[in-house]
Amino acid sequence: MKDEVENTARTALVTGGTRGIGRGICELLKERGYHVVAGYAGNVEKAEQFTTETGIQAYRWDVSDYEACQSIMAEIAKQHGPVTVLVNNAGITRDGTLRKMSYENWMDVIQTNLSSIFNMSKACWEGMIEEKFGRIVNISSINGQAGQYGQVNYCAAKAGAIGMTKAMAQEGARNGITVNAVAPGYVATDMVAAVPENVLEKIISTIPVGRLGDPLEIARAVWFLAREDSKFITGSTISINGGQHMY
Ligand code: CAA
């Protein structure tokens, strides 16, 4: 295909990029010609291993911290050029039923999974307007679409990500910025591995293809949305969940 490897000049930033789905996205975007930079929150060992294995530079900051997002974006732009592809992938879980969920666990998930999209998108929005080009891909979740027992916080954040995507898409359109969401189902990552085994077994039994997804199966959609020629796709959500929820 003519444009499998495209514009090498574009800098793509993937938050939560050193592990799981984020790592898959980083690796695929790099392979397809982007200059990729990753963000991570705390696991230094995994981040160093990621950089050694992929050659992709990783920066450490907290995506829930508004000021930290603005200053890291300025730093990354200085070192790597303006970020015109932003993948808001960083996320955490603090599962528990509403009865048992603390206010702190509610807020941590809302701040890290939802406010982070505001923080990071704000930080690169003006630069994208200047470039007259931008691609923002927000990683939502099947659980933001369908709901999930024990995830009031996570479902709210992931559903919120879809709403934000639609509003930002309307605002960005006139400036060549597209904003889309990808809603993965259950994918083989550390996050899903933390679900109790008996609960996970039950969940897998509801996936028509009969298995967890692979990070690269999510990454392919992100790459597709990031492409130059995907410019008519904006405000949409691509569900990738093995048929578990058809939405
Ligand atoms: N529907 C209805 N009832 C359910 C239920 C469900 N899906 N899941 C559990 N229950 C019931 C149980 O049967 C139990 O009732 P009984 O005592 O009457 O049998 C009761 O709820 C309590 O269940 P637990 O013993 O599991 O309660 P807990 O407090 O120990 O744990 C929980 C609750 C933390 C929510 C646990 O069930 C859990 O971890 N669930 C998985 C949540 C999940 O899917 N997280 C996804 C993480 S991965 C991710 O988020 C990535 C992504 O985007 C897909």
PDB file of C-alpha atoms in Angstrom, residues 23 28 39 49 54 65 88 90 97 110 117 134 148 164 170 172 195 205 218 228 236 238:
ATOM      1  CA  ARG A  23       3.202   0.365  24.086  1.00  0.00           C
ATOM      2  CA  LEU A  28       3.135   0.522  15.501  1.00  0.00           C
ATOM      3  CA  GLY A  39       4.643   9.307  28.633  1.00  0.00           C
ATOM      4  CA  GLN A  49      13.145  -1.370  29.434  1.00  0.00           C
ATOM      5  CA  THR A  54      12.065   0.288  21.178  1.00  0.00           C
ATOM      6  CA  ASP A  65      -1.708  17.404  36.931  1.00  0.00           C
ATOM      7  CA  ASN A  88      -4.685  10.013  25.270  1.00  0.00           C
ATOM      8  CA  ALA A  90      -3.034   6.762  30.102  1.00  0.00           C
ATOM      9  CA  THR A  97     -18.802  -1.388  44.025  1.00  0.00           C
ATOM     10  CA  ILE A 110     -11.799  10.730  37.023  1.00  0.00           C
ATOM     11  CA  ILE A 117      -7.691  14.339  28.205  1.00  0.00           C
ATOM     12  CA  GLY A 134      -3.947  17.575  14.408  1.00  0.00           C
ATOM     13  CA  GLN A 148     -19.384  -2.660  34.218  1.00  0.00           C
ATOM     14  CA  MET A 164     -15.399  15.051  24.969  1.00  0.00           C
ATOM     15  CA  GLN A 170     -16.724  19.894  16.324  1.00  0.00           C
ATOM     16  CA  GLY A 172     -11.253  21.179  15.785  1.00  0.00           C
ATOM     17  CA  VAL A 195      -9.029  -8.636  37.516  1.00  0.00           C
ATOM     18  CA  SER A 205     -16.825 -16.434  28.294  1.00  0.00           C
ATOM     19  CA  ILE A 218      -6.093  -1.781  19.182  1.00  0.00           C
ATOM     20  CA  GLU A 228      -3.250  12.134   6.997  1.00  0.00           C
ATOM     21  CA  SER A 236     -16.365   8.802  15.863  1.00  0.00           C
ATOM     22  CA  ILE A 238     -14.270   2.633  16.928  1.00  0.00           C
TER      23      ILE A 238
END
